[in-house]
Coordinates of C-alpha atoms in Angstrom, one line a residue:
M4 CA 15.5 -15.1 -2.9
K5 CA 15.4 -14.9 -6.7
V6 CA 12.3 -12.7 -6.9
K7 CA 13.7 -10.2 -4.4
E8 CA 16.9 -9.9 -6.4
K9 CA 14.8 -9.3 -9.5
Y10 CA 13.0 -6.4 -7.9
K11 CA 15.9 -5.1 -5.8
D12 CA 15.7 -1.7 -7.4
Y13 CA 12.0 -1.6 -8.0
F14 CA 11.1 0.1 -4.7
K15 CA 13.6 2.9 -4.8
G16 CA 11.8 6.3 -4.8
K17 CA 8.4 4.6 -4.4
T18 CA 6.0 5.8 -1.8
Y19 CA 3.1 4.3 0.3
N20 CA 0.0 5.6 2.0
I21 CA -2.0 3.8 4.7
T22 CA -5.5 4.7 5.8
T23 CA -6.5 3.1 9.1
F24 CA -10.1 2.5 10.3
G25 CA -11.0 1.4 13.8
C26 CA -9.3 0.8 17.1
Q27 CA -5.8 1.0 18.5
M28 CA -5.2 -2.7 17.6
N29 CA -5.7 -1.7 14.0
E30 CA -3.4 1.3 14.4
H31 CA -0.7 -1.0 15.7
D32 CA -1.2 -3.4 12.8
S33 CA -0.7 -0.4 10.5
E34 CA 2.5 0.3 12.3
R35 CA 3.7 -3.2 11.6
I36 CA 2.7 -2.8 7.9
S37 CA 4.5 0.5 7.7
Y38 CA 7.7 -1.1 9.0
I39 CA 7.5 -3.9 6.4
L40 CA 6.9 -1.5 3.5
E41 CA 9.8 0.8 4.6
D42 CA 12.1 -2.2 5.0
L43 CA 11.2 -3.1 1.5
G44 CA 12.2 0.3 0.2
Y45 CA 9.0 2.4 0.2
T46 CA 8.8 5.8 1.9
K47 CA 5.7 7.2 3.5
T48 CA 3.6 9.9 2.0
E49 CA 0.4 11.6 3.3
D50 CA -0.8 12.2 -0.3
R51 CA -2.8 9.1 -1.2
S52 CA -3.2 10.0 -4.9
S53 CA 0.5 10.2 -5.4
A54 CA 1.4 7.0 -3.6
D55 CA 2.6 4.0 -5.4
F56 CA 1.2 1.6 -2.8
I57 CA -2.2 2.5 -1.3
L58 CA -3.5 0.4 1.6
F59 CA -6.7 0.5 3.6
N60 CA -6.6 -1.3 7.0
T61 CA -10.2 -2.0 7.8
C62 CA -12.5 -2.2 10.8
L63 CA -15.8 -4.2 10.9
V64 CA -17.0 -3.2 14.4
R65 CA -19.2 -0.3 13.1
E66 CA -21.1 -0.1 9.9
N67 CA -20.0 3.5 9.3
A68 CA -16.4 2.4 8.9
E69 CA -17.4 -0.2 6.4
L70 CA -19.3 2.3 4.3
K71 CA -16.4 4.7 4.4
L72 CA -14.1 2.1 3.1
Y73 CA -16.3 1.2 0.1
G74 CA -16.6 4.9 -0.7
Q75 CA -12.9 5.6 -0.5
V76 CA -11.9 2.5 -2.4
S77 CA -14.4 3.4 -5.2
S78 CA -12.9 6.8 -5.5
L79 CA -9.6 5.2 -6.7
K80 CA -11.1 3.5 -9.7
K81 CA -10.2 6.4 -12.0
L82 CA -6.7 6.7 -10.5
K83 CA -6.0 3.0 -11.0
K84 CA -7.2 3.1 -14.6
E85 CA -4.9 6.1 -15.3
H86 CA -2.0 4.6 -13.4
P87 CA -2.3 0.8 -13.5
E88 CA 1.2 0.4 -12.0
K89 CA -0.1 1.6 -8.7
I90 CA -0.9 -1.1 -6.2
I91 CA -4.1 -0.9 -4.1
A92 CA -4.5 -3.2 -1.1
V93 CA -7.1 -3.8 1.5
S94 CA -6.4 -5.6 4.8
G95 CA -7.7 -5.9 8.3
C96 CA -10.9 -7.1 10.1
M97 CA -13.3 -6.6 7.2
M98 CA -11.2 -8.9 5.0
Q99 CA -11.1 -11.6 7.7
T100 CA -14.8 -12.1 7.3
S101 CA -16.3 -13.6 4.1
T102 CA -19.2 -11.2 3.6
A103 CA -17.2 -8.0 3.5
R104 CA -14.4 -9.6 1.6
E105 CA -16.7 -10.8 -1.2
V106 CA -18.0 -7.2 -1.6
I107 CA -14.4 -6.1 -2.3
I108 CA -13.6 -9.1 -4.5
K109 CA -16.8 -8.7 -6.6
D110 CA -17.4 -4.9 -6.8
H111 CA -13.9 -3.4 -6.5
K112 CA -11.7 -4.7 -9.3
E113 CA -9.3 -1.9 -8.6
V114 CA -8.0 -3.7 -5.5
D115 CA -4.9 -5.8 -6.2
I116 CA -4.0 -7.3 -2.9
I117 CA -6.4 -8.6 -0.1
F118 CA -5.2 -10.0 3.2
G119 CA -6.4 -10.5 6.7
T120 CA -5.3 -9.7 10.2
K121 CA -3.3 -12.8 10.5
N122 CA -1.3 -12.4 7.2
I123 CA 0.6 -9.2 7.9
N124 CA 4.0 -10.9 8.0
S125 CA 3.3 -12.4 4.5
L126 CA 2.9 -8.9 2.9
V127 CA 6.2 -8.9 1.1
D128 CA 5.5 -12.2 -0.5
L129 CA 2.0 -11.0 -1.5
I130 CA 3.5 -7.9 -3.2
F131 CA 6.0 -10.1 -5.1
R132 CA 3.3 -12.5 -6.2
Y133 CA 1.3 -9.6 -7.6
L134 CA 4.3 -8.1 -9.4
E135 CA 5.1 -11.5 -10.9
T136 CA 1.6 -12.3 -12.1
N137 CA -0.1 -8.9 -12.4
E138 CA -3.1 -10.7 -11.0
R139 CA -5.1 -10.1 -7.8
V140 CA -3.6 -11.8 -4.7
I141 CA -5.8 -12.9 -1.8
D142 CA -4.4 -14.4 1.4
I143 CA -6.7 -15.0 4.4
S144 CA -5.6 -17.2 7.2
T145 CA -8.1 -18.6 9.8
D146 CA -5.3 -20.1 12.0
D147 CA -4.3 -18.3 15.1
V148 CA -0.9 -16.7 14.5
K149 CA 1.1 -15.3 17.4
D150 CA 4.5 -13.7 17.0
D151 CA 6.5 -13.2 20.2
Y152 CA 8.1 -10.1 18.8
V153 CA 7.6 -8.2 15.5
N154 CA 9.2 -5.0 14.3
Y155 CA 7.0 -2.0 13.6
N156 CA 7.1 1.7 13.1
T157 CA 5.7 3.7 16.0
L158 CA 3.4 6.7 15.7
N159 CA 6.2 8.9 17.0
D160 CA 9.5 8.5 19.0
F161 CA 8.0 8.8 22.5
Q162 CA 4.8 6.7 22.5
A163 CA 4.3 3.1 21.5
F164 CA 1.6 0.4 21.4
V165 CA 2.5 -3.1 22.6
N166 CA 0.1 -6.0 22.0
I167 CA -0.2 -8.4 25.0
M168 CA -2.9 -10.6 23.5
T169 CA -5.1 -11.1 20.5
G170 CA -8.6 -12.2 19.9
C171 CA -11.6 -12.4 22.2
D172 CA -13.7 -15.1 23.9
N173 CA -16.6 -13.0 25.2
F174 CA -18.9 -13.3 22.2
C175 CA -21.1 -10.3 22.9
S176 CA -24.2 -10.6 20.8
Y177 CA -23.5 -7.5 18.8
C178 CA -19.7 -7.9 18.2
I179 CA -17.8 -9.3 15.2
V180 CA -14.4 -9.3 16.9
P181 CA -14.3 -13.1 17.7
E182 CA -15.0 -13.6 14.0
S183 CA -12.5 -11.1 12.7
R184 CA -9.7 -11.4 15.3
G185 CA -10.1 -15.0 16.4
R186 CA -10.1 -16.6 19.8
E187 CA -8.2 -15.2 22.8
E188 CA -4.5 -15.8 22.9
S189 CA -1.9 -14.3 25.3
R190 CA 1.7 -13.5 24.4
R191 CA 4.4 -14.8 26.8
P192 CA 5.3 -12.4 29.6
S193 CA 9.0 -12.6 28.8
A194 CA 8.4 -11.4 25.2
I195 CA 6.2 -8.5 26.3
L196 CA 8.7 -7.4 29.0
A197 CA 11.6 -7.6 26.5
E198 CA 9.7 -5.5 24.0
V199 CA 8.8 -2.8 26.6
E200 CA 12.3 -2.8 27.9
H201 CA 13.7 -2.2 24.4
L202 CA 11.2 0.6 23.8
V203 CA 12.1 2.3 27.1
E204 CA 15.8 2.0 26.3
E205 CA 15.1 3.7 22.9
G206 CA 13.6 6.7 24.8
Y207 CA 9.9 6.0 24.7
K208 CA 8.1 7.7 27.5
E209 CA 4.6 6.2 27.2
I210 CA 3.6 2.6 26.5
T211 CA 0.0 1.5 25.9
L212 CA -0.7 -2.2 26.3
L213 CA -3.3 -3.5 23.9
G214 CA -5.8 -6.4 24.0
Q215 CA -9.5 -6.9 23.3
N216 CA -9.9 -7.7 27.0
V217 CA -6.6 -7.1 28.8
N218 CA -8.2 -8.2 32.1
S219 CA -8.4 -11.8 30.9
Y220 CA -4.7 -11.9 30.0
G221 CA -3.2 -15.3 30.7
N222 CA -6.6 -17.1 31.3
K223 CA -6.0 -19.8 28.7
A224 CA -2.2 -19.7 28.6
D225 CA 0.3 -22.4 29.5
F226 CA 2.1 -19.9 31.8
D227 CA 1.0 -18.6 35.2
M228 CA 0.6 -14.9 35.2
T229 CA -2.5 -12.6 35.5
F230 CA -2.9 -9.1 34.0
P231 CA -2.3 -7.3 37.3
E232 CA 0.9 -9.3 37.8
L233 CA 2.1 -8.4 34.3
L234 CA 1.2 -4.8 34.8
E235 CA 3.1 -4.7 38.1
K236 CA 6.2 -6.2 36.4
I237 CA 6.1 -3.7 33.5
S238 CA 5.6 -0.8 35.8
Q239 CA 8.9 -1.7 37.5
I240 CA 10.9 -1.2 34.3
E241 CA 13.4 1.6 35.1
G242 CA 12.8 4.7 33.0
L243 CA 9.2 4.0 32.0
K244 CA 7.3 7.3 32.6
R245 CA 3.8 6.3 31.7
L246 CA 1.9 3.0 31.3
R247 CA -1.6 2.7 29.9
F248 CA -3.7 -0.2 28.8
T249 CA -6.9 -0.8 26.8
T250 CA -9.5 -2.3 26.8
S251 CA -10.9 -3.7 30.0
H252 CA -14.1 -5.7 30.5
P253 CA -16.2 -4.9 33.6
K254 CA -16.8 -8.6 34.4
D255 CA -13.1 -9.2 34.9
L256 CA -12.1 -6.0 36.7
S257 CA -10.5 -7.3 39.9
D258 CA -9.6 -5.6 43.2
E259 CA -6.0 -6.8 42.5
L260 CA -5.9 -4.7 39.3
I261 CA -7.2 -1.7 41.1
E262 CA -4.5 -2.1 43.8
V263 CA -1.7 -2.3 41.2
I264 CA -2.9 0.9 39.6
K265 CA -3.2 2.6 42.9
N266 CA 0.3 1.6 44.1
N267 CA 2.3 2.5 41.0
D268 CA 2.7 6.1 40.1
N269 CA 3.7 5.5 36.4
I270 CA 0.4 3.6 35.7
C271 CA -1.9 6.3 34.4
N272 CA -4.9 7.3 36.5
Y273 CA -7.3 6.6 33.6
F274 CA -9.6 3.6 33.1
H275 CA -11.6 2.8 30.0
L276 CA -14.6 0.7 31.2
P277 CA -17.2 0.0 28.5
L278 CA -20.7 0.1 29.8
Q279 CA -22.6 -0.5 26.5
S280 CA -26.0 -0.2 28.3
G281 CA -27.2 0.7 31.7
S282 CA -30.1 -1.8 31.6
S283 CA -29.4 -5.1 33.2
K284 CA -31.9 -6.7 30.9
V285 CA -30.2 -5.4 27.8
L286 CA -26.8 -6.3 29.2
K287 CA -28.0 -9.9 29.5
D288 CA -29.3 -9.8 25.9
M289 CA -25.9 -8.5 24.9
N290 CA -24.2 -11.4 26.7
R291 CA -22.1 -8.9 28.7
K292 CA -21.9 -11.1 31.8
Y293 CA -22.5 -8.3 34.3
D294 CA -25.5 -6.2 35.4
Q295 CA -26.0 -2.6 36.3
E296 CA -25.3 -3.2 39.9
K297 CA -22.0 -4.9 39.3
Y298 CA -20.9 -2.2 36.8
I299 CA -21.7 0.6 39.3
E300 CA -19.9 -1.2 42.1
R301 CA -16.8 -1.6 40.0
A302 CA -16.7 2.0 38.8
K303 CA -17.3 3.4 42.3
K304 CA -14.5 1.1 43.6
L305 CA -12.1 2.7 41.1
R306 CA -13.1 6.2 42.2
E307 CA -12.9 5.4 45.9
E308 CA -9.5 3.6 45.7
I309 CA -7.8 5.9 43.2
P310 CA -8.8 9.6 43.9
G311 CA -8.8 11.7 40.7
I312 CA -9.0 8.8 38.3
A313 CA -10.7 9.5 35.1
I314 CA -13.2 6.9 33.7
S315 CA -14.3 6.7 30.1
T316 CA -16.8 4.3 28.6
D317 CA -18.5 3.0 25.4
I318 CA -22.3 3.2 25.1
I319 CA -24.5 1.7 22.4
V320 CA -27.9 3.3 21.8
G321 CA -30.7 1.5 20.2
Y322 CA -29.8 -2.2 20.7
P323 CA -32.8 -4.1 19.2
T324 CA -34.3 -5.2 22.6
E325 CA -33.8 -1.7 24.2
T326 CA -37.0 -0.1 25.4
E327 CA -37.5 3.5 26.6
E328 CA -37.2 2.3 30.2
D329 CA -34.0 0.5 29.3
F330 CA -32.6 3.6 27.8
K331 CA -33.5 5.6 30.9
E332 CA -31.4 3.1 32.9
T333 CA -28.4 4.1 30.7
L334 CA -29.0 7.7 31.5
K335 CA -29.2 6.9 35.2
V336 CA -25.9 5.2 35.2
C337 CA -24.3 8.1 33.3
R338 CA -25.5 10.5 35.9
E339 CA -24.4 8.3 38.8
I340 CA -20.9 7.4 37.5
E341 CA -20.2 10.8 35.9
F342 CA -18.0 9.6 33.1
D343 CA -15.1 11.9 32.0
S344 CA -15.7 11.0 28.4
A345 CA -17.5 8.4 26.3
F346 CA -17.5 6.8 22.9
T347 CA -21.1 6.7 21.8
F348 CA -22.6 4.7 19.0
K349 CA -26.0 4.1 17.4
Y350 CA -26.4 0.3 17.2
S351 CA -25.6 -1.1 13.7
P352 CA -26.0 -4.8 12.9
R353 CA -22.9 -6.7 12.1
P354 CA -22.9 -9.9 10.0
K355 CA -22.6 -13.3 11.8
T356 CA -23.6 -11.9 15.1
R357 CA -26.7 -13.0 17.1
A358 CA -28.1 -9.5 17.4
A359 CA -28.1 -9.1 13.6
K360 CA -31.1 -11.5 13.5
L361 CA -33.2 -9.2 15.8
T362 CA -35.7 -6.7 14.5
P363 CA -34.1 -3.2 14.6
I364 CA -35.6 -0.2 16.4
D365 CA -37.0 2.6 14.2
D366 CA -34.2 5.1 13.2
E367 CA -36.1 8.1 14.5
I368 CA -36.4 6.6 17.9
V369 CA -32.7 5.7 18.0
Q370 CA -31.7 9.2 16.9
D371 CA -33.9 10.7 19.6
R372 CA -32.3 8.6 22.3
F373 CA -28.9 9.3 21.0
D374 CA -29.5 13.0 21.1
R375 CA -30.8 12.8 24.7
L376 CA -27.8 10.7 25.7
L377 CA -25.4 13.5 24.4
D378 CA -27.5 16.1 26.1
T379 CA -27.0 14.2 29.4
I380 CA -23.3 13.4 29.2
Y381 CA -21.8 16.5 27.6
P382 CA -22.6 18.8 30.6
I383 CA -21.1 16.1 32.8
F384 CA -17.9 16.1 30.7
N385 CA -17.8 19.9 31.0
E386 CA -18.1 19.8 34.8
K387 CA -15.4 17.1 35.1
N388 CA -13.0 19.2 33.0
K389 CA -13.9 22.4 35.0
E390 CA -12.5 20.7 38.1
Y391 CA -9.0 21.1 36.6
I392 CA -9.1 24.9 36.4
G393 CA -6.4 26.3 38.8
K394 CA -4.6 23.0 39.0
T395 CA -1.1 22.3 37.6
V396 CA -0.9 19.0 35.7
E397 CA 1.8 17.1 33.9
V398 CA 1.2 16.9 30.1
L399 CA 3.0 14.8 27.5
L400 CA 3.0 17.1 24.5
E401 CA 2.1 15.1 21.4
S402 CA 1.7 17.4 18.4
E403 CA 0.8 20.8 17.0
S404 CA -2.8 21.8 17.0
K405 CA -4.5 21.3 13.7
N406 CA -5.9 24.8 13.8
N407 CA -3.0 26.8 15.3
P408 CA 0.7 25.8 14.9
D409 CA 1.6 28.0 18.0
I410 CA -0.6 25.7 20.2
L411 CA 0.5 22.2 21.1
T412 CA -1.8 19.4 22.3
G413 CA -1.0 16.6 24.7
R414 CA -2.5 14.4 27.4
T415 CA -2.5 14.4 31.2
D416 CA -2.1 11.0 32.8
T417 CA -5.9 11.0 33.1
F418 CA -6.1 11.2 29.3
K419 CA -7.5 14.8 29.3
L420 CA -6.7 16.6 26.0
V421 CA -4.7 19.7 26.8
H422 CA -4.1 22.8 24.6
V423 CA -1.1 25.0 25.6
K424 CA 1.0 27.6 23.8
A425 CA 4.5 26.2 23.5
S426 CA 7.4 25.7 21.2
K427 CA 7.2 22.7 19.0
K428 CA 10.7 21.8 20.3
L429 CA 8.8 20.5 23.4
I430 CA 6.9 17.9 21.5
G431 CA 7.6 14.6 23.2
E432 CA 8.4 16.1 26.5
I433 CA 6.4 16.0 29.7
V434 CA 5.8 19.5 30.9
K435 CA 3.8 21.2 33.7
V436 CA 0.7 23.2 32.6
K437 CA -1.5 25.3 34.9
I438 CA -5.1 24.9 33.7
T439 CA -7.0 28.1 33.0
D440 CA -10.0 27.1 30.9
N441 CA -12.0 24.2 29.7
T442 CA -14.7 22.9 27.3
S443 CA -16.6 19.6 27.4
F444 CA -13.8 17.9 25.5
T445 CA -10.6 19.8 26.3
I446 CA -8.7 21.7 28.9
S447 CA -6.2 24.5 28.3
G448 CA -3.6 26.4 30.2
E449 CA -0.2 28.0 30.4
L450 CA 3.3 26.5 30.7
V451 CA 4.8 26.5 34.2
E452 CA 8.5 27.3 33.9

């Protein structure tokens, strides 16, 4: 390719920096982008200001992430003016929707390249187009794009994400994902299995399967395979130590899936089951397609069939139709299920969603409910973690502690965050740790030789 030959030495010694907002799907997209940039000749740097290529991979699910993006991009205006040769790019879910994209186009002239979630494989061409013209390049596709296999850089050399599907067909009233990620589409089982087999052969110990709703895998496909069947096949791959998946929708949680988890030791005893609200009325308003009774039944079934399983959840406080009585129903479910952890959010309206047309609840009321929710669930987290004291658990050590390099952090198969004093040579290894202490968010202990 002529333009590649022209720039064959351009990328030598140049660096890139990626800032990722949002979910694990976005993290995996950043891994793909990282591979593309390094294949081009860039090397990674953690110092954004010194990087030659600066990219923000965006999230539109929460307003807070959107505001953070605008602030961080604005902070680069002076840097871009002083170093016009630097390339600044914005990608991801925010750019897939017109409202957020127009803000970047209109108010942030420092951004050189804008592309969406479905244009990652075009990044090299976008970079060359910018270098050729020195004019802003925008590439947003609305077509469903599915690659059976794409190369990517993983977070480390022992854990990897594998996409099994893209998009979502649930259309929850508050959620922008169907707009930003498109309609639901499942990858072929053969491609997924080949990818996991390759990763395991390369020495990866833990694989996390990704999808907006993994439980509905295969529903619209031209092949005959359900998610439990896929999970069973992947779990049989020789050498795979740990298998995780996220995210599950309560309406699609089947007994078959519970049985597969129960019967395969390398499928982690951890289940993320978003609640969003404990009120059946609010759940109906949210278009969640289950009620409180159904959710409690499914969560209890998990606990009964898989002893020791940890259940985490998502909870939204202050949905526009939520009353005080509705909120109390959420607290009731939290007490009854006793979640191990939770991602909690104050409702924020997202453009092009049905809920955005509703009248919001007063901020003070929402904050009061949010505080009461935390006051309810944090003691539960503490008690759940306290149950580990005296037990010996297997921990995949992931990294040094940010506060103490002599302490390593890792996860149990139940996704509990563990602190333990150990040599950093053990990072990437599964070790045994006897738990001696806990907080509401972590457990800690000593290595068992």
